[in-house]
Amino acid sequence: AGDAHGIESTAHSLRGGLSYFDAVAASKARELEEMGRENHLEHTAEVLASFQNEVTVLMAKVRKVLHGEAAHG
């Protein structure tokens, strides 16, 4: 069994910040939040892996912007 409340609370916090930057990552965080709220943790690992992938993609985009690469292609 997992910590449903902890998943809900953490995902809620992450969703708030991510919503400014990336809709897909925020959507995955919302999905995790709902899973925690409803105590449906059967597929948490799969959704978390997808969420982590989306955050990795977002961070790569942020790094490009910070290094000026986005303006160059």
Coordinates of N, CA and C in Angstrom, one line a residue:
A1 N 0.8 -1.2 0.0 CA 0.0 0.0 0.0 C 0.9 1.2 0.0
G2 N 0.4 2.3 -0.7 CA 1.2 3.5 -0.8 C 0.6 4.6 0.2
D3 N 1.2 5.7 0.2 CA 0.8 6.8 1.0 C -0.1 7.7 0.1
A4 N -1.4 7.4 0.0 CA -2.3 8.1 -0.8 C -2.4 9.6 -0.6
H5 N -2.4 10.0 0.7 CA -2.5 11.4 1.1 C -1.2 12.1 0.6
G6 N 0.0 11.5 0.8 CA 1.2 12.1 0.5 C 1.3 12.3 -1.1
I7 N 0.8 11.3 -1.8 CA 0.8 11.4 -3.3 C -0.1 12.6 -3.7
E8 N -1.3 12.6 -3.1 CA -2.2 13.7 -3.5 C -1.6 15.1 -3.2
S9 N -1.1 15.2 -2.0 CA -0.5 16.5 -1.5 C 0.7 17.0 -2.4
T10 N 1.6 16.0 -2.6 CA 2.8 16.4 -3.4 C 2.4 16.7 -4.9
A11 N 1.5 15.9 -5.4 CA 1.1 16.1 -6.8 C 0.4 17.4 -7.0
H12 N -0.4 17.8 -6.0 CA -1.1 19.0 -6.0 C -0.2 20.2 -6.0
S13 N 0.9 20.1 -5.2 CA 1.9 21.2 -5.2 C 2.6 21.3 -6.5
L14 N 3.0 20.2 -7.0 CA 3.7 20.2 -8.3 C 2.8 20.7 -9.4
R15 N 1.6 20.3 -9.4 CA 0.7 20.7 -10.5 C 0.6 22.2 -10.6
G16 N 0.5 22.8 -9.4 CA 0.4 24.3 -9.4 C 1.5 25.0 -10.1
G17 N 2.7 24.6 -9.8 CA 3.9 25.2 -10.4 C 4.0 24.8 -11.8
L18 N 3.8 23.6 -12.2 CA 3.9 23.1 -13.5 C 2.9 23.7 -14.5
S19 N 1.8 24.1 -14.0 CA 0.7 24.6 -14.9 C 1.2 25.9 -15.6
Y20 N 2.1 26.6 -15.0 CA 2.7 27.8 -15.7 C 3.6 27.4 -16.9
F21 N 4.1 26.2 -16.9 CA 5.1 25.9 -17.9 C 4.7 24.8 -18.9
D22 N 4.0 23.8 -18.4 CA 3.8 22.7 -19.3 C 2.5 22.0 -19.0
A23 N 1.5 22.1 -19.9 CA 0.2 21.5 -19.7 C 0.2 20.0 -19.5
V24 N 1.1 19.3 -20.3 CA 1.1 17.8 -20.2 C 1.7 17.4 -18.8
A25 N 2.7 18.0 -18.4 CA 3.3 17.6 -17.1 C 2.3 17.9 -16.0
A26 N 1.6 19.1 -16.1 CA 0.6 19.5 -15.1 C -0.6 18.5 -15.1
S27 N -0.9 18.0 -16.3 CA -2.0 17.0 -16.4 C -1.6 15.7 -15.7
K28 N -0.4 15.3 -15.9 CA 0.1 14.0 -15.2 C 0.1 14.2 -13.7
A29 N 0.5 15.4 -13.3 CA 0.5 15.7 -11.8 C -1.0 15.7 -11.3
R30 N -1.9 16.2 -12.1 CA -3.3 16.2 -11.7 C -3.8 14.7 -11.6
E31 N -3.4 13.9 -12.6 CA -3.8 12.5 -12.6 C -3.3 11.8 -11.3
L32 N -2.0 12.1 -10.9 CA -1.5 11.5 -9.7 C -2.2 12.0 -8.5
E33 N -2.6 13.3 -8.5 CA -3.3 13.9 -7.4 C -4.6 13.2 -7.2
E34 N -5.3 13.0 -8.3 CA -6.7 12.3 -8.2 C -6.5 10.9 -7.8
M35 N -5.5 10.2 -8.2 CA -5.2 8.8 -7.8 C -5.1 8.8 -6.3
G36 N -4.3 9.7 -5.7 CA -4.1 9.8 -4.3 C -5.4 10.1 -3.5
R37 N -6.1 11.1 -4.1 CA -7.3 11.5 -3.4 C -8.3 10.4 -3.3
E38 N -8.4 9.6 -4.4 CA -9.4 8.5 -4.5 C -8.8 7.2 -4.0
N39 N -7.5 7.2 -3.5 CA -6.8 6.0 -3.0 C -6.8 4.9 -4.0
H40 N -6.7 5.2 -5.3 CA -6.5 4.3 -6.4 C -5.1 4.3 -6.8
L41 N -4.3 3.5 -6.2 CA -2.8 3.5 -6.4 C -2.3 2.4 -7.3
E42 N -3.2 1.6 -7.9 CA -2.8 0.5 -8.6 C -1.8 0.8 -9.8
H43 N -2.0 1.9 -10.4 CA -1.2 2.3 -11.6 C -0.3 3.5 -11.4
T44 N 0.0 3.8 -10.1 CA 0.8 4.9 -9.7 C 2.1 4.9 -10.4
A45 N 2.8 3.7 -10.4 CA 4.1 3.6 -11.0 C 4.2 4.0 -12.4
E46 N 3.2 3.6 -13.2 CA 3.1 3.9 -14.6 C 2.9 5.4 -14.8
V47 N 2.0 6.0 -14.1 CA 1.7 7.4 -14.2 C 2.9 8.2 -13.8
L48 N 3.5 7.8 -12.7 CA 4.7 8.5 -12.2 C 5.8 8.5 -13.2
A49 N 6.0 7.4 -13.9 CA 7.1 7.3 -14.9 C 6.8 8.2 -16.0
S50 N 5.5 8.3 -16.4 CA 5.1 9.2 -17.5 C 5.3 10.7 -17.1
F51 N 4.9 11.0 -15.8 CA 5.1 12.3 -15.3 C 6.6 12.7 -15.3
Q52 N 7.4 11.7 -14.8 CA 8.9 12.0 -14.8 C 9.4 12.3 -16.2
N53 N 8.9 11.6 -17.2 CA 9.4 11.8 -18.5 C 9.0 13.2 -19.0
E54 N 7.8 13.6 -18.7 CA 7.3 14.9 -19.1 C 8.1 16.0 -18.4
V55 N 8.5 15.8 -17.2 CA 9.3 16.8 -16.4 C 10.7 16.9 -17.0
T56 N 11.2 15.7 -17.4 CA 12.6 15.7 -18.1 C 12.5 16.5 -19.4
V57 N 11.5 16.3 -20.2 CA 11.4 17.0 -21.4 C 11.3 18.5 -21.1
L58 N 10.5 18.9 -20.1 CA 10.3 20.3 -19.8 C 11.7 20.9 -19.3
M59 N 12.4 20.2 -18.5 CA 13.7 20.7 -18.0 C 14.7 20.8 -19.2
A60 N 14.6 20.0 -20.2 CA 15.5 20.1 -21.3 C 15.1 21.4 -22.1
K61 N 13.8 21.7 -22.2 CA 13.4 22.9 -22.8 C 13.9 24.2 -22.1
V62 N 13.7 24.1 -20.7 CA 14.2 25.2 -19.9 C 15.7 25.4 -20.0
R63 N 16.5 24.4 -20.0 CA 17.9 24.5 -20.2 C 18.2 25.2 -21.5
K64 N 17.5 24.8 -22.6 CA 17.8 25.4 -23.9 C 17.5 26.9 -23.8
V65 N 16.4 27.3 -23.2 CA 16.1 28.7 -23.1 C 17.1 29.5 -22.3
L66 N 17.5 28.9 -21.2 CA 18.5 29.5 -20.3 C 19.9 29.7 -21.0
H67 N 20.2 28.8 -21.9 CA 21.4 28.8 -22.6 C 21.3 29.5 -24.0
G68 N 20.2 30.1 -24.3 CA 20.0 30.8 -25.5 C 19.8 30.0 -26.7
E69 N 19.7 28.7 -26.5 CA 19.6 27.8 -27.7 C 18.3 27.8 -28.4
A70 N 17.2 28.2 -27.7 CA 15.9 28.2 -28.3 C 15.8 29.3 -29.4
A71 N 16.5 30.4 -29.2 CA 16.6 31.4 -30.2 C 17.3 31.1 -31.5
H72 N 18.2 30.0 -31.4 CA 19.0 29.6 -32.5 C 18.5 28.4 -33.2
G73 N 17.4 27.8 -32.7 CA 16.8 26.6 -33.3 C 16.8 25.5 -32.4

